[in-house]
mmCIF file of C-alpha atoms and ligand atoms in Angstrom:
data_model
loop_
_atom_site.group_PDB
_atom_site.id
_atom_site.type_symbol
_atom_site.label_atom_id
_atom_site.label_comp_id
_atom_site.label_asym_id
_atom_site.label_seq_id
_atom_site.Cartn_x
_atom_site.Cartn_y
_atom_site.Cartn_z
ATOM 1 C CA MET A 1 17.786 22.372 -4.383
ATOM 2 C CA ASP A 2 15.612 20.520 -1.888
ATOM 3 C CA VAL A 3 17.411 17.942 0.249
ATOM 4 C CA ILE A 4 15.517 15.260 2.168
ATOM 5 C CA ILE A 5 16.794 12.614 4.559
ATOM 6 C CA VAL A 6 14.631 9.539 5.050
ATOM 7 C CA CYS A 7 15.514 7.227 7.923
ATOM 8 C CA HIS A 8 14.210 3.673 8.051
ATOM 9 C CA THR A 9 13.612 3.420 11.781
ATOM 10 C CA GLU A 10 14.134 -0.128 12.976
ATOM 11 C CA PHE A 11 15.993 -2.403 15.367
ATOM 12 C CA GLY A 12 19.694 -3.169 14.926
ATOM 13 C CA HIS A 13 23.214 -2.023 15.596
ATOM 14 C CA VAL A 14 26.611 -1.737 13.910
ATOM 15 C CA GLU A 15 29.520 -4.174 14.089
ATOM 16 C CA ASN A 16 32.741 -3.554 12.200
ATOM 17 C CA ARG A 17 31.093 -0.763 10.215
ATOM 18 C CA GLU A 18 28.356 -3.118 9.082
ATOM 19 C CA LEU A 19 24.651 -2.951 9.920
ATOM 20 C CA ILE A 20 23.358 -5.927 11.887
ATOM 21 C CA PHE A 21 19.556 -5.970 11.882
ATOM 22 C CA GLU A 22 19.065 -8.014 15.032
ATOM 23 C CA LYS A 23 16.119 -6.977 17.191
ATOM 24 C CA ASP A 24 18.256 -4.575 19.218
ATOM 25 C CA PRO A 25 16.374 -1.483 20.506
ATOM 26 C CA VAL A 26 19.572 0.566 20.528
ATOM 27 C CA GLY A 27 19.013 1.075 16.791
ATOM 28 C CA VAL A 28 16.017 3.244 17.676
ATOM 29 C CA GLU A 29 16.715 4.485 21.206
ATOM 30 C CA GLU A 30 20.182 5.794 20.313
ATOM 31 C CA GLY A 31 20.131 5.861 16.517
ATOM 32 C CA VAL A 32 17.224 8.340 16.334
ATOM 33 C CA PRO A 33 18.518 10.985 18.804
ATOM 34 C CA ASN A 34 22.038 10.724 17.386
ATOM 35 C CA LEU A 35 20.753 11.436 13.878
ATOM 36 C CA VAL A 36 18.583 14.304 15.135
ATOM 37 C CA GLY A 37 21.627 15.760 16.891
ATOM 38 C CA VAL A 38 23.660 15.799 13.685
ATOM 39 C CA ALA A 39 20.764 17.042 11.535
ATOM 40 C CA GLU A 40 19.943 19.949 13.790
ATOM 41 C CA LYS A 41 23.504 21.290 13.619
ATOM 42 C CA TYR A 42 22.857 21.966 9.935
ATOM 43 C CA GLY A 43 19.148 22.765 10.006
ATOM 44 C CA ALA A 44 18.405 19.447 8.273
ATOM 45 C CA LYS A 45 15.007 17.783 8.598
ATOM 46 C CA ILE A 46 14.606 14.041 9.051
ATOM 47 C CA THR A 47 11.670 11.916 7.936
ATOM 48 C CA PHE A 48 11.589 8.888 10.225
ATOM 49 C CA ALA A 49 9.770 5.994 8.545
ATOM 50 C CA VAL A 50 8.949 4.012 11.673
ATOM 51 C CA CYS A 51 8.337 0.249 11.907
ATOM 52 C CA PRO A 52 5.282 -0.478 14.066
ATOM 53 C CA GLU A 53 7.289 -2.940 16.181
ATOM 54 C CA VAL A 54 9.720 -0.195 17.303
ATOM 55 C CA VAL A 55 7.130 2.458 18.173
ATOM 56 C CA SER A 56 7.398 1.886 21.936
ATOM 57 C CA HIS A 57 11.164 2.527 21.693
ATOM 58 C CA PHE A 58 10.868 5.690 19.597
ATOM 59 C CA PRO A 59 12.069 8.687 21.646
ATOM 60 C CA ARG A 60 9.305 11.173 22.491
ATOM 61 C CA GLY A 61 9.607 14.880 21.758
ATOM 62 C CA ILE A 62 11.352 14.409 18.414
ATOM 63 C CA ASN A 63 10.469 17.432 16.325
ATOM 64 C CA HIS A 64 10.834 15.750 12.921
ATOM 65 C CA GLU A 65 8.520 13.969 10.517
ATOM 66 C CA ILE A 66 7.013 10.555 11.278
ATOM 67 C CA GLY A 67 6.229 8.127 8.453
ATOM 68 C CA LEU A 68 5.594 4.394 8.210
ATOM 69 C CA HIS A 69 8.026 1.595 7.364
ATOM 70 C CA ILE A 70 6.667 -1.900 6.742
ATOM 71 C CA HIS A 71 8.549 -5.186 6.891
ATOM 72 C CA PRO A 72 5.947 -7.884 6.236
ATOM 73 C CA GLY A 73 6.273 -11.550 7.142
ATOM 74 C CA TRP A 74 8.657 -13.248 9.518
ATOM 75 C CA MET A 75 11.725 -15.086 8.201
ATOM 76 C CA PRO A 76 15.313 -15.625 9.271
ATOM 77 C CA VAL A 77 18.016 -14.273 6.982
ATOM 78 C CA GLU A 78 21.476 -15.755 6.935
ATOM 79 C CA HIS A 79 24.363 -13.379 7.306
ATOM 80 C CA LYS A 80 28.041 -14.185 6.970
ATOM 81 C CA ASN A 81 29.877 -16.085 9.742
ATOM 82 C CA SER A 82 26.715 -18.070 10.569
ATOM 83 C CA ARG A 83 24.964 -14.979 11.915
ATOM 84 C CA SER A 84 21.272 -14.746 11.231
ATOM 85 C CA TRP A 85 18.390 -12.548 12.268
ATOM 86 C CA ILE A 86 14.674 -12.311 11.758
ATOM 87 C CA VAL A 87 13.255 -9.973 9.146
ATOM 88 C CA GLY A 88 9.651 -9.043 9.850
ATOM 89 C CA ASP A 89 7.624 -6.863 12.170
ATOM 90 C CA LEU A 90 6.301 -8.507 15.310
ATOM 91 C CA TYR A 91 3.444 -6.010 15.735
ATOM 92 C CA LEU A 92 2.202 -6.622 12.195
ATOM 93 C CA LYS A 93 2.672 -10.365 12.530
ATOM 94 C CA GLU A 94 0.441 -10.372 15.593
ATOM 95 C CA HIS A 95 -2.194 -7.940 14.329
ATOM 96 C CA CYS A 96 -2.520 -8.608 10.580
ATOM 97 C CA GLN A 97 -3.516 -11.384 8.273
ATOM 98 C CA GLN A 98 -0.411 -12.690 6.515
ATOM 99 C CA SER A 99 -1.087 -15.746 4.370
ATOM 100 C CA VAL A 100 2.639 -16.304 3.699
ATOM 101 C CA ASN A 101 5.871 -15.693 5.632
ATOM 102 C CA SER A 102 7.514 -13.725 2.836
ATOM 103 C CA THR A 103 9.368 -10.529 3.790
ATOM 104 C CA ILE A 104 8.626 -9.039 0.374
ATOM 105 C CA LEU A 105 5.531 -6.851 0.210
ATOM 106 C CA ARG A 106 4.648 -7.680 -3.396
ATOM 107 C CA ASP A 107 4.177 -11.336 -2.394
ATOM 108 C CA TYR A 108 0.977 -10.274 -0.597
ATOM 109 C CA SER A 109 -2.443 -9.584 -2.097
ATOM 110 C CA TYR A 110 -3.878 -6.078 -2.279
ATOM 111 C CA ASP A 111 -6.134 -6.806 0.703
ATOM 112 C CA GLU A 112 -3.253 -8.052 2.839
ATOM 113 C CA GLN A 113 -1.020 -5.127 1.897
ATOM 114 C CA LEU A 114 -3.810 -2.671 2.685
ATOM 115 C CA ASN A 115 -4.419 -4.408 5.998
ATOM 116 C CA MET A 116 -0.736 -4.160 7.047
ATOM 117 C CA ILE A 117 -0.426 -0.541 5.882
ATOM 118 C CA THR A 118 -3.636 0.519 7.642
ATOM 119 C CA VAL A 119 -2.934 -1.348 10.886
ATOM 120 C CA GLY A 120 0.639 -0.001 10.958
ATOM 121 C CA LYS A 121 -0.444 3.544 10.216
ATOM 122 C CA GLU A 122 -3.150 3.538 12.893
ATOM 123 C CA TYR A 123 -0.775 2.142 15.500
ATOM 124 C CA VAL A 124 1.898 4.768 14.737
ATOM 125 C CA ARG A 125 -0.753 7.510 14.793
ATOM 126 C CA ASP A 126 -2.366 6.359 18.046
ATOM 127 C CA THR A 127 0.973 5.907 19.830
ATOM 128 C CA LEU A 128 3.071 8.793 18.529
ATOM 129 C CA GLY A 129 0.181 11.192 17.932
ATOM 130 C CA ILE A 130 1.068 11.961 14.308
ATOM 131 C CA GLU A 131 -0.657 10.588 11.225
ATOM 132 C CA PRO A 132 1.988 9.168 8.856
ATOM 133 C CA ARG A 133 1.750 10.418 5.276
ATOM 134 C CA VAL A 134 5.114 9.127 4.046
ATOM 135 C CA PHE A 135 5.740 5.445 3.388
ATOM 136 C CA VAL A 136 8.835 3.314 2.861
ATOM 137 C CA ALA A 137 8.591 -0.385 2.012
ATOM 138 C CA GLY A 138 10.996 -2.824 3.622
ATOM 139 C CA LYS A 139 13.482 -4.127 1.046
ATOM 140 C CA TRP A 140 12.376 -1.237 -1.213
ATOM 141 C CA CYS A 141 9.665 -3.473 -2.635
ATOM 142 C CA GLU A 142 6.415 -2.076 -3.971
ATOM 143 C CA ASP A 143 4.060 -3.107 -6.750
ATOM 144 C CA ASN A 144 0.818 -1.755 -8.221
ATOM 145 C CA ASN A 145 -1.130 -3.172 -5.266
ATOM 146 C CA THR A 146 1.100 -1.305 -2.805
ATOM 147 C CA ILE A 147 0.508 1.987 -4.593
ATOM 148 C CA ARG A 148 -3.250 1.374 -4.632
ATOM 149 C CA ALA A 149 -3.222 0.478 -0.935
ATOM 150 C CA LEU A 150 -1.183 3.587 -0.061
ATOM 151 C CA VAL A 151 -3.648 5.833 -1.903
ATOM 152 C CA THR A 152 -6.589 4.149 -0.162
ATOM 153 C CA ALA A 153 -4.884 4.519 3.237
ATOM 154 C CA GLY A 154 -4.289 8.242 2.654
ATOM 155 C CA PHE A 155 -0.527 8.299 2.109
ATOM 156 C CA THR A 156 0.811 11.152 -0.002
ATOM 157 C CA HIS A 157 4.489 10.208 -0.531
ATOM 158 C CA SER A 158 6.400 6.972 -1.043
ATOM 159 C CA CYS A 159 10.188 6.929 -0.650
ATOM 160 C CA SER A 160 10.963 3.315 -1.625
ATOM 161 C CA ALA A 161 12.130 3.740 -5.221
ATOM 162 C CA VAL A 162 15.686 2.705 -6.071
ATOM 163 C CA PRO A 163 15.832 4.043 -9.649
ATOM 164 C CA HIS A 164 17.314 2.042 -12.507
ATOM 165 C CA SER A 165 17.732 -0.975 -10.313
ATOM 166 C CA LYS A 166 16.290 -4.449 -9.980
ATOM 167 C CA CYS A 167 16.994 -7.469 -7.796
ATOM 168 C CA ASP A 168 15.108 -10.497 -6.514
ATOM 169 C CA HIS A 169 12.906 -8.444 -4.210
ATOM 170 C CA TYR A 170 12.265 -5.173 -6.069
ATOM 171 C CA ASP A 171 12.009 -3.781 -9.570
ATOM 172 C CA TRP A 172 12.574 -0.084 -10.273
ATOM 173 C CA SER A 173 14.463 -0.763 -13.489
ATOM 174 C CA LYS A 174 12.293 1.450 -15.710
ATOM 175 C CA LEU A 175 13.260 4.628 -13.856
ATOM 176 C CA PRO A 176 16.318 6.545 -15.089
ATOM 177 C CA ARG A 177 19.231 6.652 -12.624
ATOM 178 C CA ILE A 178 18.718 10.339 -11.907
ATOM 179 C CA CYS A 179 14.977 10.391 -11.355
ATOM 180 C CA MET A 180 12.845 13.156 -9.896
ATOM 181 C CA PRO A 181 9.502 12.636 -8.060
ATOM 182 C CA TYR A 182 6.516 11.527 -10.124
ATOM 183 C CA HIS A 183 2.903 10.483 -9.767
ATOM 184 C CA PRO A 184 2.582 6.835 -10.841
ATOM 185 C CA GLY A 185 -0.042 5.383 -13.125
ATOM 186 C CA GLU A 186 -2.644 2.881 -12.010
ATOM 187 C CA LYS A 187 -1.442 0.124 -14.353
ATOM 188 C CA ASP A 188 2.304 0.547 -13.855
ATOM 189 C CA TYR A 189 3.892 2.073 -10.757
ATOM 190 C CA GLN A 190 7.057 2.755 -12.764
ATOM 191 C CA GLN A 191 5.276 4.899 -15.336
ATOM 192 C CA LYS A 192 4.073 8.452 -14.887
ATOM 193 C CA GLY A 193 0.336 8.790 -14.284
ATOM 194 C CA SER A 194 -2.092 10.713 -12.189
ATOM 195 C CA LEU A 195 -2.511 8.802 -8.914
ATOM 196 C CA PRO A 196 -2.587 11.102 -5.880
ATOM 197 C CA LEU A 197 0.669 9.744 -4.451
ATOM 198 C CA LEU A 198 4.145 11.094 -5.153
ATOM 199 C CA ILE A 199 6.963 8.583 -5.611
ATOM 200 C CA VAL A 200 10.144 10.263 -4.361
ATOM 201 C CA PRO A 201 13.112 8.209 -5.623
ATOM 202 C CA ILE A 202 16.348 7.844 -3.679
ATOM 203 C CA SER A 203 19.226 9.681 -5.340
ATOM 204 C CA GLN A 204 21.557 7.361 -7.224
ATOM 205 C CA ILE A 205 25.211 8.118 -7.780
ATOM 206 C CA LEU A 206 27.552 6.385 -10.178
ATOM 207 C CA PRO A 207 27.577 3.559 -11.009
ATOM 208 C CA GLY A 208 24.059 3.180 -9.587
ATOM 209 C CA ILE A 209 24.428 3.354 -5.800
ATOM 210 C CA SER A 210 21.822 4.763 -3.412
ATOM 211 C CA VAL A 211 22.976 7.829 -1.510
ATOM 212 C CA THR A 212 23.407 6.816 2.114
ATOM 213 C CA PRO A 213 26.163 7.180 4.711
ATOM 214 C CA GLU A 214 26.068 3.375 4.924
ATOM 215 C CA ILE A 215 28.209 3.135 1.790
ATOM 216 C CA LEU A 216 31.023 5.202 3.316
ATOM 217 C CA PRO A 217 33.151 2.160 4.231
ATOM 218 C CA SER A 218 32.910 1.005 0.602
ATOM 219 C CA VAL A 219 33.202 4.137 -1.490
ATOM 220 C CA GLY A 220 34.386 6.896 0.845
ATOM 221 C CA LEU A 221 33.035 10.362 1.534
ATOM 222 C CA SER A 222 34.605 11.914 -1.555
ATOM 223 C CA TRP A 223 32.472 9.675 -3.782
ATOM 224 C CA LEU A 224 29.264 10.700 -1.993
ATOM 225 C CA LYS A 225 30.275 14.346 -2.320
ATOM 226 C CA ALA A 226 30.909 13.783 -6.035
ATOM 227 C CA GLY A 227 27.395 12.356 -6.356
ATOM 228 C CA PHE A 228 25.903 15.422 -4.725
ATOM 229 C CA THR A 229 27.981 17.638 -7.014
ATOM 230 C CA GLU A 230 26.724 15.758 -10.083
ATOM 231 C CA TYR A 231 23.141 16.594 -9.070
ATOM 232 C CA TYR A 232 23.876 20.120 -7.861
ATOM 233 C CA GLN A 233 25.872 21.300 -10.872
ATOM 234 C CA GLN A 234 23.007 20.536 -13.245
ATOM 235 C CA ASN A 235 20.372 22.113 -10.986
ATOM 236 C CA MET A 236 18.504 18.969 -10.069
ATOM 237 C CA PRO A 237 15.643 20.106 -7.820
ATOM 238 C CA LEU A 238 15.986 17.251 -5.298
ATOM 239 C CA PHE A 239 18.683 15.237 -3.549
ATOM 240 C CA HIS A 240 17.336 12.324 -1.490
ATOM 241 C CA ILE A 241 19.547 10.695 1.156
ATOM 242 C CA CYS A 242 18.412 7.507 2.905
ATOM 243 C CA LEU A 243 19.717 5.551 5.878
ATOM 244 C CA HIS A 244 18.702 3.068 8.572
ATOM 245 C CA SER A 245 18.472 4.244 12.184
ATOM 246 C CA PRO A 246 20.927 1.578 13.532
ATOM 247 C CA CYS A 247 23.588 3.259 11.376
ATOM 248 C CA THR A 248 23.764 6.298 13.653
ATOM 249 C CA THR A 249 24.398 4.231 16.776
ATOM 250 C CA ASN A 250 27.996 4.195 15.581
ATOM 251 C CA GLN A 251 30.392 7.126 15.766
ATOM 252 C CA TYR A 252 31.999 6.358 12.407
ATOM 253 C CA PHE A 253 28.656 6.779 10.628
ATOM 254 C CA VAL A 254 27.537 9.704 12.802
ATOM 255 C CA SER A 255 30.709 11.506 11.860
ATOM 256 C CA GLY A 256 30.315 10.537 8.175
ATOM 257 C CA MET A 257 26.751 11.866 8.135
ATOM 258 C CA GLU A 258 27.933 15.057 9.774
ATOM 259 C CA ARG A 259 30.652 15.578 7.174
ATOM 260 C CA LEU A 260 28.194 14.923 4.339
ATOM 261 C CA LEU A 261 25.651 17.394 5.745
ATOM 262 C CA ASP A 262 28.395 19.926 6.382
ATOM 263 C CA PHE A 263 29.375 19.672 2.692
ATOM 264 C CA VAL A 264 25.777 19.835 1.430
ATOM 265 C CA SER A 265 24.848 22.781 3.635
ATOM 266 C CA GLN A 266 27.754 24.853 2.299
ATOM 267 C CA HIS A 267 26.015 25.073 -1.082
ATOM 268 C CA GLN A 268 23.781 27.996 -1.956
ATOM 269 C CA ASN A 269 20.026 27.512 -2.255
ATOM 270 C CA VAL A 270 19.968 24.182 -0.434
ATOM 271 C CA ASN A 271 16.628 23.754 1.365
ATOM 272 C CA PHE A 272 16.325 20.881 3.802
ATOM 273 C CA LYS A 273 12.764 19.567 3.747
ATOM 274 C CA PHE A 274 10.633 16.774 5.112
ATOM 275 C CA ALA A 275 9.682 14.173 2.510
ATOM 276 C CA SER A 276 6.010 15.206 2.728
ATOM 277 C CA GLU A 277 6.971 18.746 1.686
ATOM 278 C CA VAL A 278 8.329 17.551 -1.669
ATOM 279 C CA THR A 279 6.181 18.374 -4.691
ATOM 280 C CA GLU A 280 6.432 17.446 -8.348
ATOM 281 C CA TYR A 281 8.977 19.698 -10.060
ATOM 282 C CA THR A 282 9.036 21.102 -13.549
ATOM 283 C CA PRO A 283 10.584 18.481 -15.868
ATOM 284 C CA VAL A 284 14.372 18.250 -15.996
ATOM 285 C CA GLU A 285 16.765 16.539 -18.365
ATOM 286 C CA PRO A 286 19.502 15.018 -16.237
ATOM 287 C CA ARG A 287 22.743 13.876 -17.783
ATOM 288 C CA THR A 288 25.507 11.709 -16.427
ATOM 289 C CA ASN A 289 28.504 13.831 -15.523
ATOM 290 C CA ILE A 290 31.549 11.775 -14.611
ATOM 291 C CA LEU A 291 33.849 14.723 -13.952
ATOM 292 C CA PRO A 292 33.077 15.130 -10.222
ATOM 293 C CA TYR A 293 33.738 11.403 -9.773
ATOM 294 C CA ILE A 294 37.045 11.516 -11.613
ATOM 295 C CA LEU A 295 38.112 14.398 -9.386
ATOM 296 C CA ALA A 296 37.053 12.356 -6.349
ATOM 297 C CA LEU A 297 39.165 9.334 -7.164
ATOM 298 C CA ASN A 298 42.033 8.705 -4.807
ATOM 299 C CA PRO A 299 44.034 5.605 -3.869
ATOM 300 C CA ASP A 300 41.797 4.881 -0.881
ATOM 301 C CA ASN A 301 38.470 4.709 -2.639
ATOM 302 C CA THR A 302 39.706 3.103 -5.833
ATOM 303 C CA ARG A 303 40.984 0.182 -3.749
ATOM 304 C CA THR A 304 37.646 -0.457 -2.052
ATOM 305 C CA PHE A 305 35.379 0.712 -4.836
ATOM 306 C CA THR A 306 34.859 -2.524 -6.750
ATOM 307 C CA ARG A 307 33.989 -4.373 -3.576
ATOM 308 C CA GLY A 308 31.607 -1.581 -2.615
ATOM 309 C CA ILE A 309 29.548 -1.528 -5.769
ATOM 310 C CA LEU A 310 28.975 -5.271 -5.535
ATOM 311 C CA ARG A 311 27.080 -4.707 -2.284
ATOM 312 C CA LYS A 312 24.602 -2.187 -3.565
ATOM 313 C CA CYS A 313 21.500 -4.366 -3.276
ATOM 314 C CA TRP A 314 21.047 -4.478 0.457
ATOM 315 C CA ARG A 315 18.203 -4.170 2.882
HETATM 316 ZN ZN1 ZN B 401 13.754 -1.664 6.816
#
């Protein structure tokens, strides 16, 4: 089984085990090396999808993959307790044409999406010295125009898909929950086709939650382990973990990531890879297997579980 870890590399920090996406450089300056430190203990490879606005804060000499992460527009978002922060990328705002303020990529025309993707890619390449081939859209939002723009800009892999899920800013509802990489079609990014870009969906565990250490406060480590087991026991060829770099500024999440990787790496035939190394696999027929989850249930995670699943549509 291939295992990839894709890190949305952006500003922010953690308060009370919650990610706060304020424009705080610690999310990059400390989050990135902390994640690398944990990954390298287990031979894991990290694909850092980097926002153009954080490039100057990205630590040099990181021997992992560099991709591109785009947050278009510039808008405040309200958080609880009257907190708010700006979503958007200052570099793109200052260097690209953006006819609206929306922070959702599909609200932009093909030309504007291509402009942001190209400008962001060139800036990352010129500053960090590596040409990004892997893309992640802010808020997981892509449409047919995004896919077209990514192909034109020379990207080979997109890691934005949240299978079997839909909310006000993205739609991946046509993909099955357990979904392996596929080449999308020109007319529908959710259907298989022959475009030269591989969509690499994030692994989804029951009842439809993206695999990330960020859900540990809600569902607990045993639930994440159960999700891995569900994939592993039926020989799924890929397990895709995602996270945001501010997450690993916090010891609770660093330790959670370490325990997850420790568990994963104890399995035979696990190959940690960069996202760009993933290829299309021979077709599989995944089934839902609830047994690992039943075995994972304990008083701690059953208490917090309902609350946790209600928060699954996040940034
Ligand atoms: Zn992001």
